[in-house]
XYZ file of N, CA and C in Angstrom:
681
model
N -47.312 -109.365 -40.099
C -46.309 -109.793 -39.190
C -46.320 -111.310 -39.004
N -44.950 -112.140 -38.692
C -44.710 -113.447 -38.509
C -43.399 -113.147 -37.179
N -44.211 -113.902 -35.488
C -43.219 -113.579 -34.444
C -42.669 -114.831 -34.002
N -41.458 -116.081 -34.007
C -41.013 -117.100 -33.593
C -40.505 -116.172 -31.917
N -40.879 -117.354 -31.768
C -39.582 -117.166 -29.501
C -39.166 -118.312 -30.021
N -38.028 -118.650 -29.579
C -37.179 -119.169 -29.364
C -36.355 -118.883 -27.788
N -35.155 -120.349 -27.774
C -34.761 -120.343 -26.042
C -35.457 -120.393 -25.037
N -37.450 -120.689 -25.449
C -38.181 -120.999 -24.368
C -37.810 -122.007 -23.063
N -38.401 -121.866 -22.063
C -38.696 -120.511 -21.591
C -38.509 -119.916 -20.286
N -37.002 -120.217 -20.042
C -36.175 -119.594 -19.618
C -35.397 -117.972 -20.138
N -34.782 -118.192 -21.240
C -34.321 -116.910 -21.782
C -35.132 -116.675 -22.706
N -36.326 -116.390 -23.098
C -37.764 -116.539 -24.139
C -36.737 -115.242 -24.948
N -36.424 -114.925 -26.765
C -36.447 -114.046 -27.630
C -37.356 -113.789 -28.684
N -38.039 -113.329 -28.393
C -38.935 -112.796 -30.240
C -38.681 -112.372 -30.988
N -38.468 -113.559 -32.808
C -37.915 -112.469 -33.692
C -39.581 -112.099 -34.268
N -39.223 -111.107 -34.713
C -40.462 -110.226 -35.427
C -39.442 -109.790 -36.568
N -40.489 -110.827 -37.592
C -39.995 -110.441 -39.065
C -41.440 -109.376 -39.302
N -40.721 -108.419 -40.168
C -41.627 -107.407 -40.397
C -41.451 -107.527 -41.950
N -42.891 -106.741 -42.830
C -43.137 -106.627 -43.941
C -42.621 -105.180 -44.191
N -42.608 -105.085 -45.754
C -42.666 -103.391 -45.498
C -43.075 -102.522 -44.979
N -42.550 -101.653 -44.260
C -43.262 -100.012 -44.072
C -43.770 -100.169 -42.390
N -43.518 -101.868 -42.272
C -44.270 -102.278 -41.042
C -44.020 -101.508 -39.541
N -44.648 -101.852 -38.698
C -44.885 -101.052 -37.670
C -44.338 -102.282 -36.744
N -44.135 -102.172 -35.454
C -44.154 -102.647 -34.635
C -43.763 -101.954 -33.353
N -44.591 -101.758 -31.938
C -44.758 -101.104 -30.701
C -43.961 -101.801 -29.922
N -42.956 -101.283 -29.127
C -41.808 -102.228 -27.987
C -41.902 -101.346 -26.562
N -42.158 -101.742 -25.525
C -41.497 -101.290 -24.425
C -39.957 -100.413 -24.180
N -39.520 -99.645 -23.877
C -38.436 -99.217 -23.923
C -37.593 -100.495 -22.994
N -36.669 -100.245 -23.737
C -35.352 -101.175 -23.446
C -35.722 -102.786 -23.697
N -36.804 -103.135 -24.420
C -36.782 -104.706 -25.024
C -36.009 -105.087 -26.471
N -35.638 -103.907 -27.238
C -35.339 -104.176 -28.496
C -33.638 -105.071 -27.923
N -33.084 -106.256 -28.619
C -32.411 -106.586 -28.993
C -31.604 -106.921 -29.631
N -31.996 -106.612 -30.703
C -31.170 -106.287 -31.696
C -32.486 -105.822 -33.126
N -31.799 -105.719 -34.341
C -32.856 -104.887 -35.490
C -31.505 -104.598 -36.514
N -32.536 -105.335 -38.309
C -31.511 -105.332 -39.011
C -31.452 -104.000 -39.551
N -30.552 -103.950 -40.570
C -30.032 -102.743 -40.908
C -31.254 -101.647 -41.553
N -31.492 -101.319 -41.461
C -32.142 -99.978 -42.640
C -33.788 -99.793 -41.643
N -34.177 -100.639 -40.056
C -34.641 -100.819 -39.498
C -34.906 -99.176 -38.705
N -36.078 -98.128 -38.866
C -35.922 -97.375 -38.581
C -36.288 -97.446 -36.784
N -36.266 -96.135 -35.920
C -36.923 -96.454 -34.607
C -37.872 -94.792 -34.028
N -38.796 -94.586 -33.675
C -39.534 -93.627 -33.500
C -39.716 -93.288 -32.115
N -38.946 -92.045 -31.295
C -39.453 -92.834 -30.047
C -40.511 -91.547 -29.561
N -41.699 -92.095 -29.076
C -42.890 -90.853 -28.787
C -43.711 -91.746 -27.556
N -44.685 -90.229 -26.785
C -45.605 -90.990 -25.964
C -46.721 -90.962 -26.658
N -47.152 -92.261 -26.492
C -48.143 -92.608 -27.405
C -49.803 -92.190 -27.165
N -50.377 -91.915 -27.567
C -51.557 -91.345 -26.943
C -51.583 -89.824 -26.316
N -50.372 -89.710 -26.102
C -50.542 -87.673 -25.612
C -50.110 -87.953 -24.136
N -50.195 -86.905 -23.703
C -49.129 -86.914 -22.094
C -50.068 -87.928 -21.076
N -51.710 -87.152 -20.995
C -51.793 -87.841 -20.496
C -51.964 -89.471 -19.980
N -52.227 -89.776 -21.257
C -52.354 -91.436 -21.222
C -51.092 -91.618 -21.364
N -50.270 -91.332 -21.262
C -48.849 -91.775 -21.532
C -48.244 -91.653 -19.928
N -48.553 -91.374 -18.970
C -48.351 -90.293 -17.535
C -49.428 -91.938 -16.769
N -50.663 -92.434 -17.574
C -51.203 -93.237 -16.668
C -50.949 -94.633 -16.838
N -49.996 -94.754 -18.080
C -49.165 -96.087 -18.455
C -48.352 -96.148 -17.072
N -47.712 -95.104 -17.398
C -46.091 -95.146 -16.198
C -46.429 -95.213 -14.821
N -47.029 -94.700 -14.316
C -47.331 -94.188 -12.565
C -48.268 -95.751 -12.656
N -49.351 -95.149 -13.395
C -50.047 -96.407 -12.636
C -50.594 -97.861 -13.257
N -49.017 -97.959 -14.486
C -49.598 -99.364 -15.695
C -48.406 -99.898 -15.566
N -47.222 -99.205 -14.462
C -46.057 -99.931 -14.066
C -45.078 -100.079 -15.849
N -45.546 -98.986 -16.674
C -44.568 -99.274 -18.236
C -44.231 -97.739 -18.844
N -43.129 -97.684 -19.633
C -42.393 -96.566 -20.039
C -43.867 -95.895 -19.748
N -42.901 -94.650 -19.603
C -43.881 -93.159 -20.355
C -43.267 -93.090 -21.620
N -42.017 -93.081 -22.651
C -42.375 -92.919 -23.875
C -42.342 -94.994 -24.073
N -42.251 -95.086 -25.358
C -42.334 -96.000 -26.170
C -41.366 -95.670 -27.251
N -41.312 -96.948 -27.812
C -40.448 -96.807 -29.476
C -41.207 -97.607 -30.238
N -41.079 -97.142 -31.686
C -42.122 -97.734 -32.709
C -40.682 -98.167 -33.472
N -40.298 -99.762 -34.405
C -40.197 -99.797 -35.230
C -40.191 -100.220 -36.354
N -39.660 -99.143 -36.957
C -40.197 -99.636 -38.977
C -39.521 -99.656 -39.567
N -40.032 -101.032 -40.422
C -39.015 -101.321 -41.647
C -39.160 -100.984 -42.632
N -37.679 -101.199 -43.652
C -37.661 -100.594 -44.368
C -38.036 -101.144 -45.729
N -38.365 -100.848 -46.999
C -39.400 -101.325 -48.051
C -39.009 -102.362 -48.684
N -37.918 -102.813 -48.247
C -37.722 -104.579 -48.152
C -38.112 -105.470 -46.683
N -38.471 -104.583 -45.991
C -38.902 -105.530 -44.505
C -37.612 -105.637 -43.721
N -37.721 -106.391 -42.447
C -36.622 -106.331 -41.933
C -36.274 -107.007 -40.438
N -36.122 -107.237 -39.564
C -36.521 -107.714 -38.519
C -36.228 -107.074 -37.119
N -36.603 -107.138 -36.365
C -35.961 -107.312 -34.760
C -36.584 -107.495 -33.745
N -35.540 -108.257 -32.823
C -35.542 -109.205 -31.794
C -35.638 -108.660 -30.726
N -36.231 -109.440 -29.387
C -36.656 -108.328 -28.442
C -36.803 -109.530 -26.860
N -36.735 -109.128 -25.661
C -36.656 -109.904 -24.851
C -36.850 -108.740 -23.236
N -38.365 -109.729 -22.416
C -38.150 -109.487 -21.258
C -36.349 -108.609 -20.873
N -37.127 -108.352 -19.569
C -35.992 -107.501 -18.134
C -35.736 -109.034 -17.680
N -35.865 -109.934 -17.081
C -36.008 -110.932 -16.560
C -36.219 -112.027 -16.947
N -35.103 -112.860 -16.403
C -35.236 -114.681 -17.271
C -37.057 -115.109 -16.967
N -37.420 -115.388 -18.466
C -38.628 -115.490 -18.436
C -39.129 -115.830 -20.097
N -40.161 -115.743 -19.360
C -41.078 -116.183 -21.326
C -41.796 -115.445 -21.970
N -41.940 -115.838 -22.906
C -43.166 -114.345 -23.900
C -44.114 -115.334 -24.091
N -45.218 -114.944 -24.429
C -46.569 -114.864 -24.907
C -47.081 -114.606 -26.183
N -47.620 -114.978 -26.793
C -47.711 -114.288 -28.087
C -49.377 -114.721 -28.390
N -49.909 -113.453 -28.317
C -51.211 -113.137 -28.468
C -52.139 -112.810 -29.439
N -52.827 -113.318 -30.928
C -53.281 -112.923 -31.668
C -54.849 -112.402 -31.192
N -54.672 -110.722 -31.259
C -56.378 -110.061 -30.405
C -57.094 -109.871 -31.313
N -58.063 -110.177 -30.870
C -59.193 -110.176 -32.182
C -60.599 -109.248 -31.979
N -60.351 -108.417 -31.280
C -61.390 -107.447 -30.595
C -61.487 -107.775 -29.799
N -61.550 -108.711 -28.215
C -61.924 -108.897 -27.061
C -60.415 -107.486 -26.283
N -60.614 -107.760 -24.912
C -60.185 -106.712 -23.523
C -59.196 -107.878 -23.255
N -58.175 -107.910 -22.691
C -57.487 -108.550 -22.158
C -56.853 -107.518 -21.281
N -56.703 -107.897 -19.543
C -55.609 -106.898 -18.530
C -54.444 -107.857 -18.498
N -53.840 -107.109 -18.561
C -52.103 -107.339 -18.997
C -51.769 -106.615 -16.820
N -50.916 -107.492 -16.256
C -50.374 -106.993 -14.999
C -49.530 -106.153 -15.555
N -49.092 -105.448 -14.546
C -47.920 -104.276 -14.101
C -46.743 -104.694 -15.167
N -46.165 -104.517 -15.943
C -44.787 -104.669 -16.061
C -45.000 -106.387 -16.678
N -45.900 -106.700 -17.450
C -45.793 -107.428 -18.641
C -46.323 -107.222 -19.757
N -46.328 -106.384 -20.158
C -46.469 -106.080 -22.084
C -44.956 -105.783 -21.938
N -44.786 -106.508 -23.740
C -43.785 -106.375 -23.951
C -43.369 -105.242 -25.638
N -44.993 -106.010 -26.140
C -44.852 -104.847 -27.591
C -45.995 -105.689 -27.979
N -46.205 -104.704 -29.380
C -48.030 -105.131 -29.686
C -47.526 -104.622 -31.499
N -48.604 -104.742 -32.211
C -48.528 -104.120 -33.298
C -49.280 -102.495 -33.344
N -49.309 -101.926 -34.368
C -49.622 -100.714 -33.300
C -51.460 -100.208 -33.381
N -51.774 -101.745 -34.240
C -53.463 -101.419 -33.851
C -54.350 -102.338 -32.604
N -52.893 -102.859 -31.937
C -53.692 -102.991 -30.521
C -53.514 -101.741 -29.095
N -54.102 -101.517 -28.859
C -54.921 -100.233 -28.418
C -54.363 -100.734 -26.606
N -53.786 -99.957 -26.255
C -52.961 -99.548 -24.798
C -54.266 -98.946 -23.894
N -54.272 -99.030 -22.623
C -54.785 -98.286 -21.659
C -55.001 -98.354 -20.782
N -54.640 -97.380 -19.351
C -54.323 -98.371 -17.945
C -55.775 -98.047 -16.983
N -56.266 -98.833 -16.671
C -57.747 -99.281 -16.075
C -57.854 -99.209 -14.941
N -58.769 -97.757 -14.363
C -59.061 -98.315 -13.000
C -59.920 -98.221 -12.167
N -60.256 -99.944 -12.255
C -61.475 -100.021 -11.499
C -61.239 -101.435 -10.474
N -62.510 -101.500 -9.679
C -62.933 -102.700 -8.798
C -61.654 -104.054 -9.023
N -62.352 -104.401 -10.803
C -61.251 -104.871 -11.297
C -60.264 -105.228 -10.789
N -59.393 -104.748 -11.385
C -57.929 -104.188 -11.275
C -57.746 -103.753 -10.069
N -57.987 -103.687 -9.406
C -57.343 -103.798 -7.994
C -57.420 -104.537 -7.274
N -58.366 -106.021 -7.666
C -58.668 -106.817 -6.692
C -57.785 -107.875 -7.309
N -56.857 -107.603 -8.681
C -56.462 -108.509 -9.441
C -54.735 -108.506 -9.404
N -55.071 -106.826 -9.351
C -53.006 -106.280 -8.941
C -52.706 -106.399 -8.494
N -51.162 -106.208 -8.321
C -50.390 -105.869 -6.989
C -50.088 -104.028 -6.857
N -51.337 -104.053 -6.844
C -51.224 -101.834 -7.125
C -52.660 -101.894 -7.796
N -52.809 -100.502 -8.153
C -54.762 -99.789 -8.248
C -54.871 -99.976 -10.128
N -54.195 -100.430 -10.517
C -54.472 -100.089 -11.787
C -53.401 -101.697 -12.830
N -54.221 -101.558 -14.108
C -53.693 -102.942 -14.693
C -53.683 -101.867 -16.088
N -53.083 -102.648 -17.335
C -53.434 -102.222 -18.412
C -54.610 -103.388 -19.145
N -54.566 -102.487 -20.347
C -56.099 -103.038 -20.671
C -55.441 -102.793 -22.182
N -55.628 -104.271 -22.777
C -55.186 -104.052 -24.765
C -56.268 -104.797 -25.479
N -57.362 -103.556 -26.152
C -57.520 -104.104 -26.960
C -57.719 -104.141 -28.299
N -58.687 -104.299 -29.695
C -58.504 -104.167 -30.860
C -57.928 -105.617 -31.533
N -57.023 -105.026 -32.447
C -57.256 -106.758 -33.708
C -55.725 -106.393 -33.733
N -54.603 -107.576 -33.871
C -53.633 -107.739 -33.838
C -52.644 -108.116 -32.717
N -51.384 -108.761 -32.949
C -50.430 -109.182 -32.373
C -50.155 -108.559 -30.583
N -50.256 -109.395 -29.822
C -49.540 -108.460 -28.529
C -48.684 -109.881 -27.816
N -47.749 -109.207 -27.290
C -46.378 -109.966 -26.671
C -46.500 -109.855 -25.235
N -46.254 -110.868 -24.357
C -46.285 -109.981 -22.650
C -45.555 -111.119 -22.593
N -44.910 -110.598 -21.074
C -43.725 -111.436 -21.387
C -44.136 -112.382 -19.397
N -42.605 -113.154 -18.871
C -42.840 -113.052 -17.545
C -41.528 -113.391 -16.856
N -41.784 -113.385 -15.331
C -40.580 -114.027 -14.792
C -40.892 -115.620 -14.893
N -40.379 -116.377 -15.758
C -40.390 -117.962 -15.287
C -41.189 -117.789 -17.011
N -41.507 -119.374 -16.433
C -42.382 -119.980 -18.052
C -43.575 -119.416 -17.688
N -44.221 -119.183 -19.103
C -45.871 -119.081 -18.630
C -47.003 -120.022 -18.802
N -47.506 -120.238 -18.060
C -48.397 -121.452 -18.082
C -49.661 -120.657 -18.531
N -50.417 -122.132 -19.858
C -51.566 -121.088 -19.826
C -53.381 -121.724 -19.780
N -54.034 -121.007 -18.820
C -54.687 -121.966 -18.382
C -56.291 -121.693 -18.705
N -56.844 -122.548 -19.792
C -58.319 -121.882 -20.086
C -59.114 -122.258 -19.976
N -60.143 -121.488 -18.776
C -61.322 -122.236 -17.910
C -62.519 -121.961 -18.870
N -63.677 -123.178 -18.783
C -64.841 -123.032 -19.238
C -66.123 -122.335 -18.661
N -66.974 -122.143 -19.303
C -68.562 -121.040 -18.644
C -68.432 -121.426 -17.002
N -68.829 -120.452 -15.835
C -68.356 -120.947 -14.707
C -67.314 -121.654 -14.054
N -66.126 -122.520 -14.993
C -65.347 -122.732 -14.261
C -64.421 -121.250 -13.189
N -64.231 -122.003 -11.835
C -63.173 -121.610 -11.392
C -61.827 -121.763 -10.586
N -61.051 -120.578 -10.624
C -59.424 -120.921 -10.454
C -58.917 -119.665 -9.858
N -57.964 -120.707 -9.185
C -57.419 -119.364 -7.953
C -55.931 -119.253 -8.150
N -55.443 -117.850 -8.121
C -54.238 -117.956 -7.952
C -53.777 -116.440 -7.485
N -52.186 -116.678 -7.320
C -51.869 -115.671 -6.189
C -51.421 -114.662 -7.244
N -51.694 -113.331 -7.237
C -51.647 -112.265 -7.562
C -50.313 -111.807 -8.500
N -49.056 -112.218 -7.304
C -47.756 -112.112 -8.503
C -47.810 -113.210 -8.674
N -48.275 -114.317 -9.435
C -47.839 -115.089 -10.963
C -49.305 -114.789 -12.130
N -49.782 -113.725 -11.255
C -50.579 -113.290 -13.019
C -49.915 -112.556 -14.059
N -50.083 -112.477 -14.950
C -49.359 -112.603 -16.257
C -50.524 -111.449 -16.818
N -51.942 -111.734 -16.710
C -52.998 -111.441 -18.014
C -54.633 -112.276 -17.649
N -55.117 -111.435 -18.383
C -56.602 -112.695 -18.242
C -57.365 -111.751 -19.025
N -58.630 -112.919 -19.568
C -59.827 -112.033 -20.226
C -60.075 -111.352 -19.520
N -60.885 -109.875 -20.439
C -61.370 -108.723 -19.753
C -62.599 -109.165 -18.970
N -63.068 -110.069 -19.817
C -64.534 -110.248 -19.400
C -64.943 -111.633 -18.219
N -63.761 -111.987 -18.096
C -63.731 -112.877 -16.571
C -63.870 -112.022 -15.528
N -65.156 -112.798 -14.615
C -65.217 -112.065 -12.749
C -63.805 -112.385 -12.153
N -63.780 -111.513 -11.688
C -62.375 -111.103 -10.656
C -62.885 -111.753 -9.055
N -63.015 -112.357 -7.742
C -63.146 -111.945 -6.756
C -61.478 -112.202 -6.367
N -61.750 -111.669 -4.764
C -60.041 -112.019 -3.683
C -60.646 -113.219 -3.224
N -60.262 -113.603 -2.326
C -60.409 -114.805 -1.939
C -59.380 -115.327 -0.831
N -59.651 -115.805 0.429
C -58.888 -116.087 0.947
C -57.822 -117.361 0.912
N -57.073 -117.388 1.124
C -56.558 -119.111 0.470
C -56.836 -120.210 1.891
N -56.942 -120.601 2.546
C -58.000 -120.760 3.496
C -59.198 -120.446 4.552
N -58.589 -121.062 5.636
C -58.947 -120.281 6.954
C -58.290 -119.330 7.642
N -58.425 -118.831 8.835
C -58.028 -117.325 9.621
C -56.203 -117.765 9.749
N -55.888 -119.172 9.976
C -54.371 -119.316 9.939
C -53.667 -119.610 8.342
N -54.680 -120.477 7.633
C -54.204 -120.471 6.862
C -53.382 -118.479 5.640
N -54.556 -117.752 6.045
C -54.330 -116.569 5.521
C -53.183 -116.286 6.177
N -53.317 -116.020 7.186
C -52.253 -115.336 7.587
C -50.615 -115.617 7.611
N -50.459 -116.785 7.747
C -49.149 -117.613 8.085
C -49.284 -118.289 6.459
N -49.469 -119.078 6.068
C -49.144 -119.436 4.811
C -48.326 -119.599 3.664
N -47.972 -117.772 4.163
C -46.650 -117.556 3.116
C -47.666 -117.303 1.566
N -48.889 -117.301 1.118
C -49.351 -117.386 0.230
C -49.508 -116.102 -0.757
N -49.200 -114.989 0.258
C -49.916 -113.810 -0.076
C -51.431 -113.838 -0.953
N -51.874 -112.582 -1.325
C -53.245 -112.319 -2.210
C -53.578 -113.350 -2.880
N -54.784 -113.745 -2.761
C -55.423 -115.096 -3.581
C -56.305 -114.420 -4.606
N -56.819 -114.547 -5.525
C -58.003 -113.697 -6.360
C -58.904 -115.399 -7.396
N -60.118 -114.969 -6.982
C -60.792 -116.484 -7.783
C -61.111 -115.882 -9.279
N -60.469 -116.484 -10.430
C -61.288 -115.494 -11.798
C -62.640 -116.998 -12.438
N -63.455 -116.399 -12.707
C -64.247 -116.951 -13.397
C -64.625 -117.605 -14.558
N -64.824 -118.491 -15.361
C -64.090 -118.416 -16.693
C -66.112 -118.148 -17.602
N -66.040 -118.421 -18.842
C -65.122 -118.623 -19.654
C -63.736 -117.343 -19.733
N -62.733 -117.968 -20.181
C -61.878 -116.947 -21.131
C -60.178 -117.639 -20.497
N -59.379 -117.125 -21.089
C -58.163 -117.617 -20.748
C -57.172 -116.518 -19.760
N -55.897 -117.783 -19.193
C -55.334 -116.882 -17.862
C -54.146 -116.867 -18.248
N -53.426 -116.167 -18.194
C -51.616 -116.570 -18.721
C -50.811 -116.340 -16.939
N -50.378 -117.301 -17.132
C -49.705 -117.665 -15.193
C -47.835 -117.360 -15.152
N -47.629 -116.629 -14.674
C -45.888 -116.649 -14.622
C -45.252 -117.596 -13.786
N -44.470 -118.764 -14.004
C -43.934 -119.677 -13.378
C -43.352 -119.337 -11.638
N -42.573 -118.024 -11.989
C -41.948 -117.565 -10.560
C -42.620 -116.306 -10.234
N -42.423 -115.750 -9.201
C -42.248 -114.468 -8.125
C -41.838 -113.471 -8.835
N -42.058 -112.182 -9.157
C -40.837 -110.956 -8.921
C -40.577 -110.691 -7.574
N -41.574 -110.810 -6.950
C -41.661 -110.312 -4.964
C -41.206 -111.579 -4.884
N -41.259 -112.615 -4.606
C -40.398 -113.725 -4.279
C -38.835 -113.169 -4.346
N -38.921 -112.890 -5.597
C -37.231 -112.602 -5.551
C -37.150 -111.585 -4.607
N -37.587 -110.578 -4.849
C -37.216 -109.239 -4.133
C -36.846 -109.682 -2.636
N -38.093 -110.319 -2.411
C -38.164 -109.934 -0.481
C -36.669 -111.560 -0.495
N -36.568 -112.133 -1.490
C -34.842 -113.051 -1.017
C -33.937 -112.198 -0.903
N -33.959 -111.130 -2.575
C -32.619 -110.816 -2.578
C -32.248 -109.408 -0.932
N -33.369 -109.090 -0.461
C -33.004 -108.010 0.420
C -31.824 -108.340 1.507
N -32.533 -109.632 2.237
C -31.851 -110.331 3.268
C -30.005 -110.339 2.923
N -30.081 -110.727 1.591
C -28.832 -111.051 1.398
C -27.757 -110.088 0.879
N -28.141 -109.241 0.960
C -27.566 -107.262 1.124
C -26.702 -107.722 2.112
N -25.525 -106.402 1.802
C -24.403 -106.495 3.320
C -25.538 -105.020 3.311
N -25.165 -105.917 5.469
C -25.425 -104.152 5.783
C -24.793 -103.043 5.875
N -25.142 -102.177 6.002
C -24.429 -100.715 6.566
C -23.710 -100.804 7.532
N -22.748 -100.577 7.580
C -21.719 -100.591 9.189
C -22.388 -100.033 9.764
N -22.093 -100.401 12.007
C -22.654 -99.564 12.333
C -22.532 -98.006 12.739
N -23.044 -97.165 12.854
C -22.319 -96.112 13.037
C -21.795 -95.740 14.940
N -22.719 -96.434 15.609
C -21.863 -96.160 17.009
C -20.627 -96.541 17.721
N -20.133 -96.219 18.247
C -18.658 -95.899 19.253
C -18.823 -96.333 20.575
């Protein structure tokens, strides 16, 4: 499988070139276009309970789409929901924690499961994250550009949880106040975590939650019913 990402970082589009009969799994709604002859299979991968966990806890679709190339090969283009970037990650047996909503596509050899753990609770704006394992190509998406930060052994780095896309599953994770009590309460920085290397972190330069917080006050208020 050969994947090229164009129009980075604001309006990224991933072009997946598939060899004969090759498959790629994608989040529902991620497909933009595909060449003639490519077949699509929609199913709850891993069974009812696993799919339910990915949907309810991991923030992904209950059903996922599998695109299968014909004997002559094919092409599928994919894009995230929000204006942003795509990171192409080559998995080679390691474990990667992926923030809710950031998974976009992968080869069938990459296993996805919902991880309920203290580490997921501390690093996610929810109670769970997706855990990606196995070997193959994984695509994660962001709102805004993706900043990749590689930490050496023992190196520490602080990230606002709303900007977190993914990180190596072996990294240590600790919740951390942004500063003193005043800074923690009034800085507007939200929840932060401290990750300890070695490993790689994928960070999005924009926060979907900040976008929501900006939009809500702009919405027209319903007319008053008082007389």
